[in-house]
Short mmCIF file of C-alpha atoms and ligand atoms in Angstrom, two decimals:
data_model
loop_
_atom_site.label_atom_id
_atom_site.label_comp_id
_atom_site.label_asym_id
_atom_site.label_seq_id
_atom_site.Cartn_x
_atom_site.Cartn_y
_atom_site.Cartn_z
CA MET H 116 -0.04 -0.11 0.02
CA GLN H 117 1.32 3.66 -1.17
CA ARG H 118 -1.07 6.05 0.91
CA LEU H 119 1.77 8.03 2.43
CA GLN H 120 3.23 8.51 -1.14
CA GLY H 121 5.50 11.75 -0.88
CA ARG H 122 4.13 12.73 2.54
CA VAL H 123 6.81 13.91 4.97
CA ALA H 124 6.58 12.43 8.31
CA VAL H 125 8.36 13.35 11.57
CA ILE H 126 8.29 10.93 14.13
CA THR H 127 9.69 11.64 17.73
CA GLY H 128 11.19 8.48 19.29
CA ALA H 129 11.93 6.48 16.11
CA GLY H 130 15.10 4.78 17.10
CA SER H 131 13.24 2.05 19.41
CA GLY H 132 9.73 0.46 19.97
CA ILE H 133 6.73 1.88 18.35
CA GLY H 134 8.48 5.12 16.74
CA LEU H 135 10.96 2.59 14.76
CA ALA H 136 8.25 -0.04 13.69
CA THR H 137 6.21 3.19 12.22
CA ALA H 138 9.31 4.35 10.75
CA ARG H 139 9.79 1.26 8.71
CA ARG H 140 5.70 1.14 7.92
CA PHE H 141 5.45 4.80 7.06
CA ALA H 142 8.56 4.11 4.47
CA GLU H 143 6.70 1.19 2.98
CA GLU H 144 3.78 3.44 2.55
CA GLY H 145 5.81 5.72 0.28
CA ALA H 146 6.55 8.51 2.99
CA HIS H 147 9.90 10.46 3.67
CA VAL H 148 10.72 9.79 7.17
CA VAL H 149 11.90 11.98 9.61
CA CYS H 150 13.53 10.03 12.61
CA VAL H 151 13.82 12.01 15.48
CA ASP H 152 15.58 10.67 18.75
CA LEU H 153 17.50 11.79 21.57
CA ASP H 154 19.72 8.52 21.20
CA GLU H 155 21.79 8.95 18.34
CA PRO H 156 23.22 5.25 17.36
CA SER H 157 19.45 3.90 17.68
CA GLY H 158 17.90 7.26 15.89
CA SER H 159 20.46 7.34 12.97
CA SER H 160 20.39 3.48 12.06
CA ALA H 161 16.43 3.74 11.96
CA ALA H 162 16.84 6.67 9.41
CA ALA H 163 19.61 4.64 7.48
CA GLU H 164 17.14 1.45 7.63
CA VAL H 165 14.19 3.37 6.01
CA GLY H 166 16.15 5.65 3.70
CA GLY H 167 15.08 8.61 5.54
CA LEU H 168 16.73 11.69 7.47
CA PHE H 169 17.88 11.58 11.21
CA VAL H 170 17.65 14.35 13.29
CA LYS H 171 19.10 14.36 16.95
CA ALA H 172 16.78 16.13 19.19
CA ASP H 173 15.57 16.21 22.70
CA VAL H 174 11.56 16.72 22.59
CA THR H 175 11.39 18.70 25.88
CA SER H 176 13.80 21.34 24.10
CA GLU H 177 12.10 24.10 22.29
CA SER H 178 14.75 25.00 20.19
CA ASP H 179 15.20 21.58 19.40
CA VAL H 180 11.57 21.11 18.32
CA ILE H 181 11.73 23.87 16.01
CA ARG H 182 14.83 22.74 14.36
CA MET H 183 13.54 19.49 13.85
CA TYR H 184 10.59 20.59 11.79
CA GLN H 185 12.82 23.27 10.13
CA THR H 186 15.00 20.42 8.94
CA ALA H 187 12.35 18.42 7.85
CA PHE H 188 10.69 21.62 5.97
CA ASP H 189 13.89 22.38 4.08
CA THR H 190 14.63 18.94 3.35
CA TYR H 191 11.72 17.79 1.83
CA GLY H 192 9.54 21.02 1.56
CA SER H 193 6.69 20.18 3.69
CA VAL H 194 5.58 18.74 7.04
CA ASP H 195 2.66 16.48 6.63
CA ILE H 196 2.48 14.33 9.37
CA ALA H 197 3.70 14.45 13.22
CA PHE H 198 3.98 11.51 15.01
CA ASN H 199 4.52 12.86 18.88
CA ASN H 200 5.46 9.50 20.25
CA ALA H 201 8.51 9.51 22.43
CA GLY H 202 8.06 9.07 25.97
CA ILE H 203 9.08 7.33 29.30
CA SER H 204 8.32 5.29 31.96
CA PRO H 205 8.91 6.34 35.29
CA PRO H 206 12.26 4.63 36.71
CA ASP H 207 10.87 3.62 40.28
CA ASP H 208 7.91 2.70 41.98
CA ASP H 209 5.41 5.40 40.42
CA SER H 210 2.54 5.34 43.32
CA ILE H 211 1.54 8.55 44.66
CA LEU H 212 2.78 7.98 48.13
CA GLU H 213 6.06 7.09 46.54
CA THR H 214 6.75 9.44 43.70
CA GLY H 215 8.70 12.39 44.43
CA LEU H 216 8.30 15.89 42.73
CA ASP H 217 11.57 15.70 40.60
CA ALA H 218 10.28 12.44 39.03
CA TRP H 219 6.82 13.52 38.46
CA ARG H 220 8.02 16.55 36.35
CA ARG H 221 10.34 14.65 34.41
CA VAL H 222 7.45 12.24 33.20
CA GLN H 223 5.32 15.19 32.70
CA GLU H 224 8.19 17.16 30.67
CA VAL H 225 9.12 14.18 28.57
CA ASN H 226 5.69 12.65 28.19
CA LEU H 227 3.50 15.86 28.07
CA THR H 228 5.24 19.02 27.56
CA SER H 229 7.17 17.60 24.48
CA VAL H 230 3.42 17.22 22.79
CA TYR H 231 2.65 20.24 23.54
CA LEU H 232 5.68 21.66 21.68
CA CYS H 233 5.45 18.98 19.23
CA CYS H 234 1.72 20.41 18.28
CA LYS H 235 2.72 23.80 18.48
CA TYR H 236 5.53 23.93 16.20
CA ALA H 237 3.97 21.18 13.58
CA ILE H 238 0.71 23.19 13.40
CA PRO H 239 1.83 26.19 11.53
CA TYR H 240 3.32 24.38 8.71
CA MET H 241 -0.13 22.68 8.18
CA GLN H 242 -1.85 25.43 8.64
CA ARG H 243 0.26 27.17 5.37
CA GLN H 244 -0.66 23.65 3.29
CA GLY H 245 -4.45 23.38 4.63
CA LYS H 246 -3.51 19.91 5.43
CA GLY H 247 -1.90 17.64 8.22
CA SER H 248 -2.31 14.93 10.65
CA ILE H 249 -1.00 15.09 14.15
CA ILE H 250 -0.75 11.72 15.83
CA ASN H 251 0.22 11.97 19.49
CA THR H 252 0.81 8.70 21.69
CA ALA H 253 -0.93 8.35 24.71
CA SER H 254 -1.94 5.09 26.25
CA PHE H 255 -4.80 2.68 27.54
CA VAL H 256 -4.19 3.92 30.62
CA ALA H 257 -5.27 7.37 29.97
CA VAL H 258 -8.94 5.96 29.34
CA MET H 259 -9.05 3.46 32.24
CA GLY H 260 -6.43 4.05 34.90
CA SER H 261 -3.68 1.43 35.76
CA ALA H 262 -3.88 -1.28 38.25
CA THR H 263 -0.50 -0.87 38.31
CA SER H 264 -0.14 2.28 39.96
CA GLN H 265 1.97 4.65 37.66
CA ILE H 266 0.35 8.10 38.80
CA SER H 267 2.85 10.30 37.09
CA TYR H 268 2.55 8.00 33.77
CA THR H 269 -1.17 7.97 33.78
CA ALA H 270 -1.75 11.31 34.60
CA SER H 271 0.74 12.40 31.69
CA LYS H 272 -1.03 10.35 29.22
CA GLY H 273 -4.19 11.69 30.13
CA GLY H 274 -2.85 15.13 29.48
CA VAL H 275 -1.96 14.05 26.04
CA LEU H 276 -5.39 12.53 25.52
CA ALA H 277 -7.30 15.70 26.41
CA MET H 278 -4.68 18.20 24.30
CA SER H 279 -5.29 15.66 21.22
CA ARG H 280 -9.26 16.31 21.90
CA GLU H 281 -8.69 19.88 22.25
CA LEU H 282 -6.93 20.39 19.01
CA GLY H 283 -8.33 18.14 17.03
CA VAL H 284 -11.66 19.98 17.79
CA GLN H 285 -9.93 23.35 17.41
CA PHE H 286 -8.18 22.91 14.10
CA ALA H 287 -10.76 20.77 12.16
CA ARG H 288 -11.92 23.25 9.80
CA GLU H 289 -8.28 24.01 9.10
CA GLY H 290 -7.74 20.29 7.84
CA ILE H 291 -5.78 19.24 10.34
CA ARG H 292 -6.59 16.29 12.30
CA VAL H 293 -5.09 15.30 15.53
CA ASN H 294 -5.64 12.33 16.99
CA ALA H 295 -4.52 10.27 20.26
CA LEU H 296 -3.05 6.65 19.92
CA CYS H 297 -3.91 4.84 22.83
CA PRO H 298 -1.88 1.47 22.84
CA GLY H 299 -2.42 -1.22 24.84
CA PRO H 300 0.95 -3.16 26.61
CA VAL H 301 3.36 -3.40 23.70
CA ASN H 302 6.37 -5.89 23.32
CA THR H 303 8.77 -3.14 23.08
CA PRO H 304 11.99 -2.32 25.46
CA LEU H 305 10.38 0.23 27.31
CA LEU H 306 7.60 -2.54 28.30
CA ARG H 307 10.24 -5.31 28.92
CA GLU H 308 12.24 -2.95 30.98
CA LEU H 309 9.36 -2.33 33.16
CA PHE H 310 8.53 -5.97 33.38
CA ALA H 311 12.04 -7.33 34.08
CA LYS H 312 12.45 -5.11 37.52
CA ASP H 313 8.68 -6.77 38.23
CA PRO H 314 7.71 -9.89 36.57
CA GLU H 315 4.68 -10.30 38.36
CA ARG H 316 3.55 -7.25 37.07
CA ALA H 317 3.60 -8.88 33.46
CA GLN H 318 1.43 -11.59 34.52
CA ARG H 319 -1.03 -9.59 36.18
CA ARG H 320 -1.18 -7.26 32.91
CA LEU H 321 -1.39 -10.19 30.75
CA VAL H 322 -4.63 -11.52 32.69
CA HIS H 323 -6.28 -8.37 31.71
CA ILE H 324 -5.28 -8.43 27.85
CA PRO H 325 -8.55 -10.24 26.13
CA VAL H 326 -6.48 -11.43 23.30
CA GLY H 327 -4.40 -12.93 25.57
CA ARG H 328 -0.79 -11.46 24.41
CA PHE H 329 1.02 -8.21 24.37
CA ALA H 330 0.73 -6.11 20.84
CA GLU H 331 3.75 -6.47 18.66
CA ALA H 332 4.85 -2.86 17.71
CA SER H 333 4.27 -3.45 14.23
CA GLU H 334 0.30 -3.65 14.84
CA ILE H 335 0.47 -0.41 16.48
CA ALA H 336 2.30 0.82 13.60
CA ALA H 337 -0.65 -0.05 11.43
CA ALA H 338 -2.83 1.77 13.11
CA VAL H 339 -0.72 5.13 12.93
CA ALA H 340 0.00 4.47 9.30
CA PHE H 341 -4.20 4.17 9.13
CA LEU H 342 -4.71 7.56 11.48
CA ALA H 343 -1.78 9.40 8.86
CA SER H 344 -3.41 8.60 5.94
CA ASP H 345 -6.40 9.92 3.91
CA ASP H 346 -8.27 6.97 5.04
CA ALA H 347 -8.73 8.61 8.21
CA SER H 348 -10.03 11.83 7.06
CA PHE H 349 -13.07 11.93 9.21
CA ILE H 350 -11.33 10.84 12.47
CA THR H 351 -10.07 13.97 14.35
CA GLY H 352 -10.20 14.44 17.96
CA SER H 353 -10.63 10.64 18.95
CA GLU H 354 -9.21 8.37 21.56
CA PHE H 355 -8.13 5.73 19.04
CA LEU H 356 -7.52 2.30 21.21
CA VAL H 357 -5.39 -0.44 20.07
CA ASP H 358 -5.13 -2.32 23.21
CA GLY H 359 -6.37 -6.10 22.41
CA GLY H 360 -9.83 -5.53 24.02
CA ILE H 361 -8.53 -4.20 27.74
CA SER H 362 -10.28 -1.25 27.77
CA GLY H 363 -13.81 -3.12 26.80
CA ALA H 364 -13.38 -6.02 29.50
P1 LIG M 178 10.88 2.76 23.62
O1 LIG M 178 11.56 2.97 25.22
O2 LIG M 178 10.99 1.28 23.24
O3 LIG M 178 11.08 3.96 22.66
C1 LIG M 178 11.14 5.38 23.04
C2 LIG M 178 12.33 6.04 22.11
O4 LIG M 178 12.08 7.51 22.79
C3 LIG M 178 13.66 5.70 22.58
O5 LIG M 178 14.12 5.55 21.07
C4 LIG M 178 14.17 6.96 23.23
O6 LIG M 178 15.43 7.29 22.86
C5 LIG M 178 13.30 8.23 23.03
N1 LIG M 178 13.14 9.31 23.64
C6 LIG M 178 12.85 9.01 24.83
N2 LIG M 178 13.07 10.50 25.60
C7 LIG M 178 13.31 11.26 24.55
C8 LIG M 178 13.42 12.69 24.17
N3 LIG M 178 13.31 13.55 25.45
N4 LIG M 178 13.66 13.16 23.08
C9 LIG M 178 13.77 12.30 22.06
N5 LIG M 178 13.50 11.01 22.08
C10 LIG M 178 13.56 10.89 23.42
O7 LIG M 178 9.24 2.82 24.25
P2 LIG M 178 8.08 2.48 23.32
O8 LIG M 178 7.52 1.38 24.14
O9 LIG M 178 8.29 2.47 21.89
O10 LIG M 178 6.61 3.80 23.53
C11 LIG M 178 6.77 4.87 22.65
C12 LIG M 178 5.62 5.63 23.43
O11 LIG M 178 4.48 4.55 23.23
C13 LIG M 178 5.83 6.27 24.48
O12 LIG M 178 5.44 7.48 24.47
C14 LIG M 178 5.22 5.36 25.64
O13 LIG M 178 4.70 5.74 26.66
C15 LIG M 178 3.70 4.67 24.64
N6 LIG M 178 3.41 3.48 25.23
C16 LIG M 178 3.81 2.86 24.90
C17 LIG M 178 3.51 1.21 25.34
C18 LIG M 178 3.88 -0.10 25.56
O14 LIG M 178 3.81 -0.80 26.50
N7 LIG M 178 5.35 0.25 25.27
C19 LIG M 178 2.11 1.46 25.65
C20 LIG M 178 1.24 2.62 25.44
C21 LIG M 178 1.84 3.65 25.23
#
Protein backbone atom coordinates (compact mmCIF):
# COMPACT_ATOMS: atom_id res chain seq x y z
CA MET A 1 0.00 0.00 0.00
CA GLN A 2 1.30 3.47 -0.84
CA ARG A 3 -1.17 5.61 1.09
CA LEU A 4 1.54 8.02 2.24
CA GLN A 5 3.30 8.49 -1.10
CA GLY A 6 5.43 11.65 -1.01
CA ARG A 7 4.19 12.77 2.43
CA VAL A 8 6.74 14.08 4.90
CA ALA A 9 6.44 12.44 8.30
CA VAL A 10 8.30 13.48 11.45
CA ILE A 11 8.45 10.71 14.05
CA THR A 12 9.80 11.31 17.56
CA GLY A 13 11.28 8.37 19.44
CA ALA A 14 11.93 6.73 16.07
CA GLY A 15 14.98 4.83 17.28
CA SER A 16 13.09 2.14 19.17
CA GLY A 17 9.82 0.29 19.74
CA ILE A 18 6.64 1.85 18.36
CA GLY A 19 8.49 4.75 16.71
CA LEU A 20 10.87 2.43 14.86
CA ALA A 21 8.07 0.12 13.70
CA THR A 22 6.15 3.17 12.46
CA ALA A 23 9.18 4.55 10.62
CA ARG A 24 9.38 1.22 8.78
CA ARG A 25 5.65 1.19 8.03
CA PHE A 26 5.56 4.82 6.86
CA ALA A 27 8.52 4.17 4.54
CA GLU A 28 6.77 1.08 3.12
CA GLU A 29 3.75 3.29 2.43
CA GLY A 30 5.85 5.80 0.48
CA ALA A 31 6.54 8.58 3.02
CA HIS A 32 9.73 10.58 3.48
CA VAL A 33 10.53 9.77 7.09
CA VAL A 34 12.32 12.10 9.49
CA CYS A 35 13.52 10.03 12.43
CA VAL A 36 13.93 12.07 15.60
CA ASP A 37 15.56 10.66 18.71
CA LEU A 38 17.73 11.69 21.62
CA ASP A 39 19.72 8.52 21.17
CA GLU A 40 22.02 8.97 18.21
CA PRO A 41 23.02 5.36 17.41
CA SER A 42 19.46 4.02 17.34
CA GLY A 43 17.97 7.10 15.66
CA SER A 44 20.55 7.22 12.90
CA SER A 45 20.32 3.48 12.32
CA ALA A 46 16.51 3.76 11.98
CA ALA A 47 16.90 6.59 9.47
CA ALA A 48 19.48 4.65 7.46
CA GLU A 49 17.23 1.58 7.41
CA VAL A 50 14.20 3.47 6.08
CA GLY A 51 16.16 5.74 3.74
CA GLY A 52 15.12 8.80 5.75
CA LEU A 53 16.72 11.62 7.65
CA PHE A 54 17.97 11.50 11.23
CA VAL A 55 17.61 14.54 13.48
CA LYS A 56 19.07 14.28 16.93
CA ALA A 57 16.75 16.21 19.21
CA ASP A 58 15.46 16.28 22.75
CA VAL A 59 11.70 16.72 22.52
CA THR A 60 11.63 18.59 25.82
CA SER A 61 13.75 21.37 24.28
CA GLU A 62 11.81 24.09 22.47
CA SER A 63 14.75 25.00 20.23
CA ASP A 64 15.31 21.32 19.31
CA VAL A 65 11.64 20.89 18.36
CA ILE A 66 11.70 24.05 16.21
CA ARG A 67 14.90 22.80 14.54
CA MET A 68 13.56 19.31 13.78
CA TYR A 69 10.57 20.64 11.83
CA GLN A 70 12.68 23.27 10.10
CA THR A 71 15.12 20.53 9.02
CA ALA A 72 12.25 18.38 7.74
CA PHE A 73 10.81 21.32 5.79
CA ASP A 74 14.18 22.44 4.39
CA THR A 75 14.96 18.89 3.23
CA TYR A 76 11.61 17.73 1.88
CA GLY A 77 9.50 20.90 1.45
CA SER A 78 6.58 20.18 3.82
CA VAL A 79 5.53 18.72 7.16
CA ASP A 80 2.48 16.55 6.51
CA ILE A 81 2.48 14.09 9.40
CA ALA A 82 3.71 14.52 12.97
CA PHE A 83 3.85 11.37 15.07
CA ASN A 84 4.61 12.69 18.56
CA ASN A 85 5.57 9.46 20.20
CA ALA A 86 8.74 9.80 22.31
CA GLY A 87 8.03 8.99 25.92
CA ILE A 88 9.42 7.43 29.06
CA SER A 89 8.23 5.19 31.80
CA PRO A 90 9.01 6.31 35.36
CA PRO A 91 12.19 4.67 36.65
CA ASP A 92 10.94 3.66 40.11
CA ASP A 93 7.78 3.00 42.08
CA ASP A 94 5.27 5.42 40.59
CA SER A 95 2.54 5.20 43.21
CA ILE A 96 1.41 8.60 44.46
CA LEU A 97 2.82 7.88 47.91
CA GLU A 98 6.28 7.09 46.55
CA THR A 99 6.75 9.36 43.53
CA GLY A 100 8.81 12.44 44.34
CA LEU A 101 8.17 15.83 42.79
CA ASP A 102 11.30 15.72 40.61
CA ALA A 103 10.34 12.33 39.14
CA TRP A 104 6.76 13.53 38.58
CA ARG A 105 7.99 16.67 36.80
CA ARG A 106 10.41 14.72 34.60
CA VAL A 107 7.65 12.41 33.36
CA GLN A 108 5.32 15.35 32.62
CA GLU A 109 8.17 17.09 30.80
CA VAL A 110 9.04 14.17 28.51
CA ASN A 111 5.56 12.71 27.98
CA LEU A 112 3.30 15.77 28.01
CA THR A 113 5.24 19.04 27.56
CA SER A 114 7.02 17.47 24.58
CA VAL A 115 3.67 16.84 22.89
CA TYR A 116 2.62 20.44 23.54
CA LEU A 117 5.85 21.63 21.88
CA CYS A 118 5.61 19.20 18.96
CA CYS A 119 2.01 20.23 18.21
CA LYS A 120 2.71 23.93 18.69
CA TYR A 121 5.48 23.93 16.09
CA ALA A 122 4.00 21.42 13.61
CA ILE A 123 0.65 23.17 13.28
CA PRO A 124 1.88 26.37 11.54
CA TYR A 125 3.40 24.26 8.70
CA MET A 126 0.12 22.38 8.36
CA GLN A 127 -1.92 25.60 8.44
CA ARG A 128 0.09 26.94 5.52
CA GLN A 129 -0.57 23.70 3.59
CA GLY A 130 -4.24 23.59 4.67
CA LYS A 131 -3.73 19.95 5.61
CA GLY A 132 -1.97 17.73 8.11
CA SER A 133 -2.26 14.78 10.45
CA ILE A 134 -0.95 14.73 14.00
CA ILE A 135 -0.91 11.55 16.05
CA ASN A 136 0.06 11.82 19.71
CA THR A 137 0.97 8.70 21.63
CA ALA A 138 -1.07 8.45 24.82
CA SER A 139 -1.85 5.02 26.31
CA PHE A 140 -4.80 2.86 27.31
CA VAL A 141 -4.09 3.91 30.91
CA ALA A 142 -5.26 7.42 30.00
CA VAL A 143 -8.71 6.00 29.36
CA MET A 144 -9.08 3.52 32.19
CA GLY A 145 -6.32 4.04 34.77
CA SER A 146 -3.83 1.39 35.74
CA ALA A 147 -4.00 -1.38 38.29
CA THR A 148 -0.22 -1.14 38.58
CA SER A 149 0.09 2.28 40.22
CA GLN A 150 1.68 4.64 37.75
CA ILE A 151 0.46 8.05 38.79
CA SER A 152 2.87 10.33 36.93
CA TYR A 153 2.72 8.21 33.76
CA THR A 154 -1.08 7.90 33.74
CA ALA A 155 -1.55 11.60 34.43
CA SER A 156 0.86 12.56 31.63
CA LYS A 157 -0.99 10.35 29.15
CA GLY A 158 -4.35 11.72 30.30
CA GLY A 159 -2.99 15.16 29.44
CA VAL A 160 -1.94 13.97 25.98
CA LEU A 161 -5.43 12.60 25.40
CA ALA A 162 -7.17 15.82 26.48
CA MET A 163 -4.79 18.00 24.47
CA SER A 164 -5.34 15.89 21.33
CA ARG A 165 -9.12 16.19 21.67
CA GLU A 166 -8.89 19.93 22.18
CA LEU A 167 -6.60 20.46 19.19
CA GLY A 168 -8.58 18.06 17.00
CA VAL A 169 -11.69 20.12 17.57
CA GLN A 170 -9.92 23.47 17.33
CA PHE A 171 -8.16 22.87 14.01
CA ALA A 172 -10.70 20.63 12.24
CA ARG A 173 -11.87 23.41 9.92
CA GLU A 174 -8.29 24.04 8.83
CA GLY A 175 -7.87 20.49 7.56
CA ILE A 176 -5.60 19.45 10.42
CA ARG A 177 -6.55 16.22 12.16
CA VAL A 178 -5.22 15.50 15.65
CA ASN A 179 -5.74 12.11 17.28
CA ALA A 180 -4.51 10.38 20.42
CA LEU A 181 -3.19 6.88 19.89
CA CYS A 182 -3.87 4.69 22.93
CA PRO A 183 -1.87 1.46 22.72
CA GLY A 184 -2.30 -1.38 25.16
CA PRO A 185 0.89 -3.07 26.44
CA VAL A 186 3.34 -3.43 23.53
CA ASN A 187 6.37 -5.69 23.36
CA THR A 188 9.06 -2.95 23.23
CA PRO A 189 12.21 -2.14 25.23
CA LEU A 190 10.17 0.25 27.42
CA LEU A 191 7.79 -2.52 28.49
CA ARG A 192 10.48 -5.19 28.76
CA GLU A 193 12.54 -2.98 31.13
CA LEU A 194 9.51 -2.36 33.31
CA PHE A 195 8.62 -6.02 33.52
CA ALA A 196 12.22 -7.15 34.09
CA LYS A 197 12.11 -5.16 37.33
CA ASP A 198 8.73 -6.58 38.30
CA PRO A 199 7.84 -9.88 36.55
CA GLU A 200 4.63 -10.25 38.58
CA ARG A 201 3.42 -7.04 37.06
CA ALA A 202 3.71 -8.60 33.59
CA GLN A 203 1.58 -11.52 34.68
CA ARG A 204 -1.04 -9.22 36.25
CA ARG A 205 -1.22 -7.24 33.02
CA LEU A 206 -1.44 -10.29 30.78
CA VAL A 207 -4.44 -11.62 32.69
CA HIS A 208 -6.38 -8.47 31.81
CA ILE A 209 -5.74 -8.55 28.05
CA PRO A 210 -8.66 -10.29 26.29
CA VAL A 211 -6.54 -11.34 23.30
CA GLY A 212 -4.13 -12.98 25.77
CA ARG A 213 -0.85 -11.43 24.64
CA PHE A 214 1.03 -8.16 24.36
CA ALA A 215 0.93 -6.26 21.06
CA GLU A 216 3.81 -6.25 18.62
CA ALA A 217 5.01 -2.76 17.69
CA SER A 218 4.13 -3.42 14.03
CA GLU A 219 0.46 -3.81 15.03
CA ILE A 220 0.51 -0.33 16.56
CA ALA A 221 2.36 1.06 13.52
CA ALA A 222 -0.43 -0.22 11.26
CA ALA A 223 -2.94 1.87 13.22
CA VAL A 224 -0.68 4.94 13.10
CA ALA A 225 -0.33 4.61 9.31
CA PHE A 226 -4.11 4.46 9.03
CA LEU A 227 -4.57 7.58 11.17
CA ALA A 228 -1.88 9.40 9.18
CA SER A 229 -3.49 8.53 5.85
CA ASP A 230 -6.51 9.93 4.02
CA ASP A 231 -8.36 6.71 4.91
CA ALA A 232 -8.88 8.39 8.30
CA SER A 233 -10.10 11.66 6.78
CA PHE A 234 -13.17 11.85 9.05
CA ILE A 235 -11.32 10.92 12.26
CA THR A 236 -10.13 13.74 14.47
CA GLY A 237 -10.08 14.48 18.19
CA SER A 238 -10.42 10.77 18.85
CA GLU A 239 -8.92 8.43 21.42
CA PHE A 240 -7.85 5.62 19.12
CA LEU A 241 -7.53 2.47 21.20
CA VAL A 242 -5.31 -0.35 19.95
CA ASP A 243 -5.38 -2.38 23.13
CA GLY A 244 -6.34 -6.00 22.47
CA GLY A 245 -9.71 -5.38 24.11
CA ILE A 246 -8.43 -4.25 27.54
CA SER A 247 -10.61 -1.17 27.76
CA GLY A 248 -13.72 -3.13 26.86
CA ALA A 249 -13.17 -5.96 29.33
P1 LIG B 1 10.89 2.82 23.68
O1 LIG B 1 11.57 3.09 24.98
O2 LIG B 1 11.10 1.54 22.98
O3 LIG B 1 11.20 4.01 22.67
C1 LIG B 1 11.12 5.35 23.08
C2 LIG B 1 12.11 6.17 22.25
O4 LIG B 1 11.97 7.55 22.65
C3 LIG B 1 13.58 5.80 22.49
O5 LIG B 1 14.24 5.61 21.26
C4 LIG B 1 14.14 6.99 23.26
O6 LIG B 1 15.52 7.25 22.99
C5 LIG B 1 13.26 8.13 22.75
N1 LIG B 1 13.22 9.26 23.67
C6 LIG B 1 13.03 9.22 25.01
N2 LIG B 1 13.10 10.46 25.53
C7 LIG B 1 13.32 11.30 24.49
C8 LIG B 1 13.50 12.71 24.38
N3 LIG B 1 13.46 13.49 25.47
N4 LIG B 1 13.71 13.25 23.17
C9 LIG B 1 13.76 12.46 22.05
N5 LIG B 1 13.62 11.12 22.09
C10 LIG B 1 13.40 10.54 23.30
O7 LIG B 1 9.33 3.04 24.00
P2 LIG B 1 7.99 2.53 23.28
O8 LIG B 1 7.46 1.40 24.07
O9 LIG B 1 8.18 2.39 21.83
O10 LIG B 1 7.05 3.76 23.61
C11 LIG B 1 6.77 4.78 22.67
C12 LIG B 1 5.58 5.57 23.18
O11 LIG B 1 4.48 4.69 23.38
C13 LIG B 1 5.83 6.22 24.54
O12 LIG B 1 5.20 7.50 24.55
C14 LIG B 1 5.12 5.29 25.51
O13 LIG B 1 4.71 5.94 26.69
C15 LIG B 1 3.94 4.85 24.67
N6 LIG B 1 3.30 3.59 25.06
C16 LIG B 1 4.03 2.45 25.15
C17 LIG B 1 3.39 1.29 25.53
C18 LIG B 1 4.14 -0.02 25.66
O14 LIG B 1 3.59 -0.94 26.25
N7 LIG B 1 5.36 -0.12 25.17
C19 LIG B 1 2.01 1.28 25.78
C20 LIG B 1 1.29 2.46 25.66
C21 LIG B 1 1.96 3.63 25.29
